[in-house]
Amino acid sequence: MNDKMIQDTLLVTPALLVPLLPLIGFLINGLFGKFLPKSITGWIAALAILGSFICTITLFNGTNSTSSLNIDIFDWIAFSNINISFGFLIDPLTITMLLVVTGIGFLIHLYSIGYMKDDEGYTRFFTYLNLFIFFMLLLVMGNNYLVMFIGWEGVGLCSYLLIGFWFKNESYNNAAKKAFVMNRIGDLGFLLGMFFMLFYFGSIDYSTVANQAQTLAPDSALLITITMLLFVGAMGKSAQLPLFTWLPDAMAGPTPVSALIHAATMVTAGIYMIVRSNILFSLAPTTLMFILIVGVATSVFAAVIGLLQNDIKKVLAYSTVSQLGLMFAALGLGAFSSGMFHVVTHAFFKALLFLGAGSVIHALHGEQDIRKMGGLGKYIKVTYITFLLASLAISGFPFLSGFFSKDEILAHAFEQNKTVWVILSISSFITAFYMFRLVFLTFFGKYRGTEETQKHIHESPLTMTLPLIILCILAVVGGLLGLPEVFHVQHAFSNYLSSVTEGSAQYLAHHEKVSHATEIALMSFAGIGAIVVILFAYNKYVKRSVLPLEDNSLTGLDKIISNKFYVDEIYETVFVKPITVLSDLFLVLVDKLIIDLAVNATAWIVSTSGKTMRLMQTGNTGFYVFAMVIGMMVLLIIRLFI
Amino acid sequence: MSLYLFLTLAILTIISALAVVFSKNPMYSVLWLIVCFFTIAGHYVLLNAQFLAIVHLIVYAGAIMVLFLFVVMLLNLNADTEPHKSNLTKIASAIAAGLFFVVLIASMRATELGEFNLPNKTSIGFVEEVGKKLFTDFLLPFEISSVLFLSAMIGSVLLAKKEKK
Amino acid sequence: MMTLLLLLLPLVAALAVLLVGNKMASRVALLFTVVEFGLTIYAYTIFKQQGPDAFVFFHDWISSPKISVNLGMDGLSLVMIGLTNFLLPLIVLSGFNREYSNAKTYFSLMLLMQFALIGVFMAYDGLLYYIFWELALLPIYFIALGWGGKNRVPVTLKFFIYTLAGSLFMLFGFIMLYYYNPNASFNITDLYNNPICSCNQGWLFWMFFLAFAIKIPIVPFHTWQADTYSESPTQGTMLLSGIMLKMGTYSLIRWLLPILPAGIAEWGPLAITLCVIGIVYASIIAIMQNDLKKLFAYSSVAHVGLIAAGIFALNIEGLQGSVLQMIAHGVNVVGLFFCADIIINRTQTANINNLGGIRNIAPRFNTLFMIVVIASVALPLTNGFIGEFLLIYGIFKYNTWLAVFAGLTIILGAVYMLRMFQNSMLGNTNENTQHFADLNWSETLVLGIIAITIVIMGVYPKPIFELVQPSLDIILNKALAK
Amino acid sequence: MENTLQAVPQNWYLVLSTLLFCIGIMGVLFRRNAIIILMCIELMLNSVNLLLVSFSAYSGNSDGQVFVFFIMVVAAAEVAVGLALLMSIYRNVASTDINVLNKLKW
Amino acid sequence: MTTLIYTTCLGLFCMLAEVLNLRKLLVPALIIGLSAIFVVNMQQWGITTPATIGSVSVSHMIKMDNFAIAFSGLAIIISILIFILSANYYKDEQNQISDYLSIMVFVLCGALVMFSYNNMAMLFLGVEILSISLYIMAGSRRFDTRSNESGMKYFLMGAFASGFLLFGIALIYGASGTFELEGISKYITVGEIAPMFYLGVTMLLFAMLFKVSAVPFHFWSPDVYEGAPALITAFMSTLVKVAAFAALYRLFSHCLGGTMYYVEPLLIIVTGATMMVGNVTALSQINVKRILAYSGIAHAGYMLLGVLSSQTNAASSVFFYAAAYAIATIGLFAIAIMTFKSNHSENVEAFNGLAKKNPFAAALISIFMLSLAGIPPFAGFLGKYYIFSEAIRNGYVTLTLFAVINSIIAVYYYLKVIIAMYSQPANDKTLVIHPTYMIVAIICAIATIGITIVPDMLMQILK
């Protein structure tokens, strides 16, 4: 047994503990939560995640960028020639995701302890949250697509549960249902993709699939089909056009949920999946092209909608969609590690933004409309500062985390396709604009709410602010993980992931790397652009104190945008209505009128002929004899002459 | 000679039979039926079944018809009490019976009863011959028919007995 | 011996329950069913050691036309019997704390049903199988007729005649098989090994398919179902949907595939298309159903349609999936109907629009109901998932587009199940639901066991795969050997 | 008399009996009076008797004639029972019309 | 032969019982006597010594082969069951009971003759003994116009049919020159067959079809069944139907088999029509006796399938079917008679709520109804199965399929009663079921299930 194997066996326990701890936390809270004091349940949940995080650190320390550890736990679906095991794969990509999930997950648990303190569903909340983490961990740790799919659907379920957390509200429930169903549409794609792999490759292990795929001709129909189907799955989960509408609605859930699930972790599962299958995707340039188009379109589309949203969380939601689009654009460009990098930095600042928004809402006792805020910077300083920094990060303010990760993507876009670069840049500027519109309207100027609420504005407790501060630090310095080579350092992040992504490099079209000078120019352009946009926003919302109009006084394009281009309405008319109509039609017309009528008509014919035939029995002997004679005659004639 | 005798008898038989059917008064019907039975007895005689002819007369004309007459008189039936069927049914029944006759004859149309040889025994219709047969070959049916009579006897008594409700 | 014991114990139990009187009936029934379940587990251990040979029971019955009491259990039978015997205690238990007029007959009929069902799964002689098949119809009919809803008479009548109609065609088919069989017997091995002229297999296929399609039911033979489900008493519905429908799918595997391969080759494509159409069709209808029981009924049509489609896909994945899904659906649907019963019993309404807010006041019920619901929308790690995964994959191997169409079930299933759950459980309470009491111990026990089973099966289905694999291999070989 | 069997073709008897039989049938169809129907049935039986006797005579086999005895026996019994039934009905409904007997139908 | 003689003697004893003032002892004595006769009957099993009276051989008249013995046994059992019922049924008519019972014994005599006849004369006499006795019994409620009507209708049509029977026999005799079954059978196999003979066979067939109440000769049976006293209806629908079928079957299996090809198309039409008319018309009936009459017609259709299959020794199938049918019907009547009495109604409503008043009786009725409907595990199912099997073996596939469809229709009206019992509210009429009725019903129920469990016991008899 060599050293590596010893090393590996030592890592199995922590690897198993990583998902197990949240599961245990879930079970304890779920089964016995009722009997435990309320305060303890939150801490149990948080500590479970902390445990996972510590185990993840152990894993991180125990491995390096080239190692990958495969743990088969048991045969799950195994008979005949099908063998799908339940197992984990620990490699740099997994560990990256694990760190994000458990790390941010822990912070958000911590935050929630404060945030949810007064909620009657406190224990339930943490139960769900732990379950979510468990599934998310399965998603990223699985060593084959089906285990990933468990997590994939599992997080969907938790998302459903958490969006509809306040289940007394009908519209929240609708939002939850919508999220689940839309995800399921994607899931069907994923499932079919798996079928293709299982059928043609005989396995759905990552490694086998990758190996088998390489035996096929690049861009073959099969590969395109598989990757397209997988991407459909990713579209659902990561809220890409046209399956994005659930994500803004998902903001119905408690804010920490939005932070954890609908910003930092679950929605990035699609990106994780594509990066995980990077060899497959790089073999299918057509799909990559498609991903690029979808990503870019989503990025701009969502950003535009974000411009006119007035709900603090909705703005952040569209921003998330937009950023996800950016990430997919990166993937579409073949820049897998850049995409992942943005996932990480995005997790930091977007989680922070949501938590900050949560803190604002907490301070205002549930007020979410930015038109009724303003001037909050004075009252809640920690929140204000962290929120501001996060906004700067997302806007691409130089040298904050978002700046680096975005630039990396933009640089790749510039290398390959100038149009894409232009569009993404615009989208990035729009982002900067609406983010600062949000910041300025919330924290600057005068308070626009009632006096009554004003009195109660207070800073959040430490359990809430601590995560804000930690995340803020990460959002600020997170970019250091991936300092570009311009700064004459190794790109730490992409190096770390290189073992995962290098396999695909050979299949990607090679583009001339932009020179360092150009890269610096690009960075400057982006940075300066962002600053200019921020200043413009400052001018508009702080200097001139322009307030967003009431919804019903909007006209023209504004109205369309603020109504999210009526996408929901279109879906309603195109899919939902027809199905309900079809349902009634099937029930009434086909089921009742055609099929059942056919059945009943048979019965009716029989019974009516019974009623008719009984009339033959007239009770009259003469008739009977007559009928007998006629009968005999007919029979004789039949026998004799026919 | 016997051919004419046969024809005469046959025509008489048919006429009297029809008269049974068409007589309005049940009494006439009964009487016509007796005539009919006599002609049939005539046929029996023609066919060398003298014993049977006698028995026939005794049983039918003597016993059964008397019974009929008795009932008809007892119930005081006459033409007025006879309910009439509608003409449609009458025509229909006549046609039906006629058709039935045609069908029956048609189904026997090819009946060739083969070369006919005069039976070497002409005495088959005599009492001795018939009696022997009846008490040897047909002994069992003969005895069994007693059961029939018993049953009919009890039954008739049971049914016709006058008794208070 | 074990075989006979397993078969006859419920019959004895049925008589015993009749004798003990109304008060003790449910308890005695429970006792017997639990013992029976224990026996099943014991049988499983024997099976593990000795294989199916340990359970062969053969006795001549009728000499001409030859019918014998030919019983046995291979893996497939054992699994189905396991399902029956697992569900029966739950079904009996679900009848606790309810008032039934003439309870002894009620529970006795349930046990009689168990007897017939076990017989169906054990019989290796065509006609014996048929007798049990028909026998199973009687108790359920009387249960529905005697204890059903107010519209029960026409509904159950339709159910009875409809299913009986199918069965009689099957009887006819069996008699034809007998005369095509040179060995002149109904013995299953003889039937398996008897190549019937493919000219006759086509219409023979329909004789059998009709019977099974009505029982399963496959669209368009399903119209008896929704009404019957909603009019039957809950235990009846559970028996019907949980186990009795599985008779149809089981029979497809056991009797149709291997005996009429050419018939399948000829008509299988039509059958599978019907099944798949049925899946989508029933799901879409379920979306707008407001009656809890009818909604579950249509969902059941969709689910069993998928099972049947998987069987007709004629590959091992489809078959394994169908067996697993039969079990899973059996467990889940019993859970669903039990939940429906709890709701209807406490609120006196089955219309989901009149419900709502139950979650607020009955958290335990909510949690368990939720688990059953997610299992029936086939979330991974619940029992519903693996079955559906394999089934759709089986169909996929058969035809990609059919699989896409069949796969719609996972979307539509989510739509109607969540709609139902939302309308009935979430939201605010109203006058119907405000006094909703949470589960009592027996209800908790039933749903708890179901929930645990759901998870265990979803995580570790391997024992079932292993158990049925040899049987399915044989059957599939026959089915594919034209 | 000896030569009847030669003078008359056997088929004529067949036809005669059949005709008589059909007249009997017609009577049953034609009349509503139960007594007359009964008489018509007697007519039918007699046609059979005639047929049997003719067959018997032409084939020189006396079985047919013996059989006629049994038919007579049965006819007598039938008439007895029939008339008894008729009497008992007449007491109840004061009619021999069979159309009165139509309570049992459908 | 001995069976017949002893039975006749028993009939005479009944007649004399009134004179000897033994009415009280009558029924027990009858039952014991019939049981003894049953034993005697079964002892003849397999013994082929020709029947004699004194020194005169009558084996050309009667032949107690296994077929006859088996059916005789069945008939005797049916009679015993009916006689058990009669004790209570006629308890208000003590001064006529011996008449009734003796006539019923004579019916049994007629049936015995019909099982064992070996000569057309015996067939004719058997049929007439049976029929004439039944005319009387059907009309035996002298002051009940329904009973009168029933008797009269039965009598008129029965006598009319007798005419055809005789005409047929006469034509057969004319062609073949004999009344003996063997002789006729030989005539068929040797040489040319006169058209007259075929007509004779057809007429004979018509007459027999009348006796089994096949369409279009079925008109009498619903009216007669409805009007006759319930016990007699039970008797008619069991013993008489069995006897008629056995006679018809015997006719074709022992004698006219060679002409099967000729009558086959007719029989197929009649069989199909009988099944259909019986089942379909029964659907809209509300009188239980009438339902059973139509059901009897339908069952006649199924049994005709057996007759069609007579060339491959379907005797055991027919026997089994007849037994299953008869037993279930008697059991049904046993309880139905009491229900009719207590409700003063013979309609289905009389059964309303029986399951609540007397669940055991309701369960028994259900068993009988389901057995008649041919649903496993009851005897009726196996009977149907055997018959269908035989029919298919003989190539009547389409006809069998038609029969299958008909059995589906039939379920509806059998369930009607069950539904009334189990789902309708009970009325306030008290229902007392006399123990003797219950005993009969229980015996029938046990038999109905029992012969399914060991069907070979019956099926092997006629192999």
Coordinates of C-alpha atoms in Angstrom, one line a residue, chain C residues 92-367:
Chain C
V92 CA -56.0 -3.5 8.2
L93 CA -54.4 -1.1 10.5
S94 CA -55.7 1.8 8.6
G95 CA -59.2 0.6 9.4
F96 CA -58.6 0.9 13.1
N97 CA -60.5 3.6 15.0
R98 CA -63.2 3.7 12.4
E99 CA -66.7 2.5 12.8
Y100 CA -67.7 -0.1 10.3
S101 CA -71.1 -1.8 10.4
N102 CA -70.5 -5.5 10.4
A103 CA -66.8 -5.2 10.9
K104 CA -66.2 -8.9 10.9
T105 CA -67.4 -9.3 7.4
Y106 CA -65.4 -6.3 6.3
F107 CA -62.1 -7.5 7.6
S108 CA -62.9 -11.1 6.6
L109 CA -63.4 -10.0 3.1
M110 CA -60.0 -8.2 3.2
L111 CA -58.3 -11.4 4.3
L112 CA -60.1 -13.3 1.6
M113 CA -58.8 -10.8 -0.9
Q114 CA -55.4 -11.4 0.4
F115 CA -55.8 -15.1 -0.1
A116 CA -56.9 -14.6 -3.7
L117 CA -54.1 -12.2 -4.4
I118 CA -51.5 -14.5 -3.0
G119 CA -53.0 -17.3 -5.1
V120 CA -52.7 -15.2 -8.2
F121 CA -49.1 -14.6 -7.6
M122 CA -48.4 -18.2 -6.7
A123 CA -50.3 -20.0 -9.3
Y124 CA -48.2 -21.7 -12.0
D125 CA -51.2 -23.3 -13.7
G126 CA -53.1 -21.2 -16.1
L127 CA -56.5 -22.1 -14.9
L128 CA -55.7 -22.1 -11.3
Y129 CA -54.3 -18.6 -11.9
Y130 CA -57.5 -17.6 -13.6
I131 CA -59.6 -18.9 -10.7
F132 CA -57.6 -16.8 -8.2
W133 CA -57.7 -13.9 -10.5
E134 CA -61.5 -14.0 -10.6
L135 CA -61.8 -14.8 -6.9
A136 CA -59.9 -11.6 -6.2
L137 CA -62.7 -9.7 -7.8
L138 CA -65.4 -10.9 -5.4
P139 CA -64.2 -9.6 -2.0
I140 CA -63.4 -6.2 -3.4
Y141 CA -66.7 -6.0 -5.1
F142 CA -68.5 -6.8 -1.8
I143 CA -66.3 -4.4 0.1
A144 CA -67.2 -1.6 -2.3
L145 CA -70.8 -2.6 -2.5
G146 CA -71.3 -3.0 1.2
W147 CA -69.3 -0.1 2.6
G148 CA -68.9 2.3 -0.3
G149 CA -70.2 5.8 -1.0
K150 CA -73.7 6.7 -1.9
N151 CA -73.3 6.3 -5.7
R152 CA -71.7 2.9 -5.2
V153 CA -74.3 0.7 -6.9
P154 CA -73.9 1.7 -10.5
V155 CA -70.2 2.3 -10.1
T156 CA -69.3 -1.0 -8.6
L157 CA -71.6 -2.7 -11.1
K158 CA -69.7 -1.2 -13.9
F159 CA -66.5 -2.1 -12.3
F160 CA -67.5 -5.7 -11.8
I161 CA -68.9 -6.2 -15.3
Y162 CA -66.1 -4.4 -17.0
T163 CA -63.3 -6.3 -15.3
L164 CA -65.2 -9.5 -15.5
A165 CA -65.7 -9.0 -19.2
G166 CA -61.9 -8.7 -19.6
S167 CA -61.4 -11.8 -17.5
L168 CA -63.8 -13.9 -19.5
F169 CA -61.9 -13.2 -22.7
M170 CA -58.8 -14.3 -20.9
L171 CA -60.5 -17.5 -19.9
F172 CA -61.3 -18.0 -23.5
G173 CA -57.7 -17.3 -24.4
F174 CA -56.6 -19.9 -21.9
I175 CA -58.8 -22.5 -23.2
M176 CA -57.5 -21.8 -26.7
L177 CA -54.0 -22.1 -25.4
Y178 CA -54.8 -25.4 -23.9
Y179 CA -55.9 -26.8 -27.2
Y180 CA -52.9 -25.4 -29.0
N181 CA -50.7 -27.1 -26.4
P182 CA -49.6 -30.6 -27.4
N183 CA -49.1 -31.6 -23.8
A184 CA -52.7 -30.6 -23.1
S185 CA -52.1 -28.8 -19.9
F186 CA -52.2 -25.4 -18.3
N187 CA -48.9 -25.9 -16.7
I188 CA -46.9 -22.8 -17.0
T189 CA -43.7 -24.5 -18.3
D190 CA -45.7 -26.3 -20.9
L191 CA -47.2 -23.0 -22.0
Y192 CA -43.8 -21.4 -22.0
N193 CA -42.3 -24.1 -24.1
N194 CA -45.1 -24.4 -26.5
P195 CA -44.6 -22.5 -29.7
I196 CA -48.0 -21.4 -30.9
C197 CA -48.4 -20.6 -34.5
S198 CA -47.8 -16.9 -34.9
C199 CA -51.0 -16.7 -37.0
N200 CA -53.0 -17.3 -33.8
Q201 CA -50.9 -15.3 -31.4
G202 CA -52.3 -12.0 -32.7
W203 CA -55.8 -12.5 -31.6
L204 CA -54.8 -14.5 -28.5
F205 CA -52.8 -11.5 -27.5
W206 CA -55.9 -9.4 -27.5
M207 CA -57.8 -12.0 -25.4
F208 CA -55.2 -11.7 -22.7
F209 CA -54.4 -8.0 -23.2
L210 CA -58.0 -7.0 -22.8
A211 CA -58.2 -8.6 -19.4
F212 CA -55.0 -7.1 -18.2
A213 CA -55.6 -3.7 -19.8
I214 CA -58.9 -3.4 -18.1
K215 CA -57.5 -4.4 -14.8
I216 CA -54.4 -2.3 -15.0
P217 CA -56.1 -0.1 -16.4
I218 CA -54.6 1.1 -19.7
V219 CA -56.3 4.0 -21.4
P220 CA -59.0 3.7 -23.0
F221 CA -60.1 0.9 -20.7
H222 CA -59.9 3.0 -17.6
T223 CA -63.2 4.6 -17.2
W224 CA -64.4 2.3 -14.4
Q225 CA -61.5 3.3 -12.3
A226 CA -61.9 6.8 -11.0
D227 CA -65.5 6.3 -9.9
T228 CA -64.7 3.0 -8.3
Y229 CA -61.9 4.5 -6.4
S230 CA -63.9 7.4 -5.1
E231 CA -66.9 5.3 -4.2
S232 CA -65.1 2.4 -2.5
P233 CA -64.3 2.5 1.2
T234 CA -60.7 3.5 1.7
Q235 CA -59.5 0.0 2.5
G236 CA -61.1 -1.2 -0.7
T237 CA -59.5 1.5 -2.7
M238 CA -56.1 0.6 -1.2
L239 CA -56.6 -3.0 -2.0
L240 CA -57.6 -2.2 -5.5
S241 CA -55.0 0.3 -6.3
G242 CA -52.2 -1.0 -4.1
I243 CA -52.3 -4.6 -5.0
M244 CA -55.0 -5.6 -7.4
L245 CA -53.9 -3.4 -10.2
K246 CA -50.5 -5.1 -9.9
M247 CA -52.2 -8.3 -10.8
G248 CA -52.6 -6.9 -14.2
T249 CA -49.0 -5.8 -14.7
Y250 CA -47.7 -8.9 -13.0
S251 CA -49.7 -11.0 -15.4
L252 CA -48.4 -9.2 -18.3
I253 CA -45.0 -10.2 -17.3
R254 CA -45.8 -13.7 -16.1
W255 CA -48.4 -14.8 -18.7
L256 CA -48.4 -12.6 -21.7
L257 CA -44.8 -11.9 -22.6
P258 CA -43.4 -15.4 -22.5
I259 CA -46.4 -17.2 -23.9
L260 CA -47.2 -15.1 -26.9
P261 CA -44.0 -13.6 -28.1
A262 CA -45.2 -13.3 -31.7
G263 CA -48.4 -11.7 -30.5
I264 CA -46.3 -9.2 -28.6
A265 CA -44.1 -8.6 -31.6
E266 CA -47.2 -7.9 -33.6
W267 CA -49.3 -5.8 -31.2
G268 CA -46.7 -4.7 -28.6
P269 CA -46.0 -1.5 -30.4
L270 CA -49.7 -0.6 -30.3
A271 CA -49.9 -1.6 -26.7
I272 CA -46.9 0.4 -25.7
T273 CA -48.3 3.4 -27.6
L274 CA -51.6 3.1 -25.8
C275 CA -49.8 2.9 -22.5
V276 CA -47.7 6.0 -23.2
I277 CA -50.7 8.0 -24.5
G278 CA -52.4 6.9 -21.3
I279 CA -49.7 8.3 -19.2
V280 CA -49.9 11.7 -20.6
Y281 CA -53.6 11.7 -21.0
A282 CA -54.3 10.6 -17.4
S283 CA -51.7 13.1 -16.1
I284 CA -53.3 15.9 -17.9
I285 CA -56.7 15.0 -16.6
A286 CA -55.4 14.7 -13.1
I287 CA -54.2 18.3 -13.3
M288 CA -57.7 19.7 -13.1
Q289 CA -59.2 17.1 -10.8
N290 CA -60.6 18.5 -7.7
D291 CA -61.7 15.3 -6.0
L292 CA -58.8 13.9 -4.0
K293 CA -59.6 10.3 -4.7
K294 CA -60.3 10.8 -8.4
L295 CA -57.1 12.8 -8.7
F296 CA -55.2 9.9 -7.2
A297 CA -57.1 7.5 -9.4
Y298 CA -56.0 9.3 -12.5
S299 CA -52.5 9.6 -11.2
S300 CA -52.6 5.9 -10.7
V301 CA -53.6 5.4 -14.3
A302 CA -50.6 7.4 -15.4
H303 CA -48.3 5.5 -13.1
V304 CA -49.4 2.0 -14.0
G305 CA -49.5 3.1 -17.6
L306 CA -45.8 3.7 -17.3
I307 CA -45.3 0.3 -15.7
A308 CA -47.1 -1.4 -18.5
A309 CA -45.2 0.6 -21.1
G310 CA -42.0 -0.5 -19.5
I311 CA -43.1 -4.1 -19.7
F312 CA -43.9 -3.8 -23.3
A313 CA -40.5 -2.3 -24.0
L314 CA -39.2 -5.8 -23.7
N315 CA -35.9 -5.2 -22.1
I316 CA -34.5 -6.0 -18.8
E317 CA -34.5 -2.4 -17.6
G318 CA -38.1 -2.0 -18.4
L319 CA -39.0 -5.2 -16.6
Q320 CA -36.9 -4.6 -13.6
G321 CA -38.2 -1.1 -13.4
S322 CA -41.8 -2.3 -13.7
V323 CA -41.4 -4.8 -10.9
L324 CA -39.8 -2.2 -8.7
Q325 CA -42.4 0.3 -9.6
M326 CA -45.2 -2.1 -8.9
I327 CA -43.9 -2.4 -5.4
A328 CA -43.2 1.3 -5.1
H329 CA -46.5 2.3 -6.5
G330 CA -48.3 -0.2 -4.3
V331 CA -46.8 1.3 -1.2
N332 CA -47.2 4.9 -2.3
V333 CA -50.7 4.7 -3.5
V334 CA -51.8 3.0 -0.3
G335 CA -50.2 5.9 1.5
L336 CA -51.9 8.4 -0.7
F337 CA -55.3 6.9 -0.3
F338 CA -54.8 6.7 3.4
C339 CA -54.0 10.3 3.5
A340 CA -57.1 11.0 1.4
D341 CA -59.1 9.0 3.8
I342 CA -57.8 10.8 6.8
I343 CA -58.7 14.1 5.1
I344 CA -62.1 13.1 3.9
N345 CA -62.9 11.5 7.2
R346 CA -62.2 14.6 9.2
T347 CA -63.4 17.2 6.9
Q348 CA -66.3 15.4 5.2
T349 CA -65.2 16.7 1.8
A350 CA -63.0 15.4 -0.9
N351 CA -62.9 18.5 -2.9
I352 CA -59.4 20.1 -2.6
N353 CA -60.8 23.5 -3.2
N354 CA -62.7 23.3 0.0
L355 CA -59.6 22.3 1.9
G356 CA -56.5 24.1 2.9
G357 CA -54.4 25.0 5.8
I358 CA -54.2 21.5 7.3
R359 CA -50.5 21.9 7.5
N360 CA -50.9 24.6 10.1
I361 CA -52.6 22.4 12.6
A362 CA -51.4 18.9 11.7
P363 CA -47.7 19.0 11.2
R364 CA -47.2 15.3 11.6
F365 CA -49.7 14.4 9.1
N366 CA -48.3 17.0 6.8
T367 CA -44.8 15.6 7.0

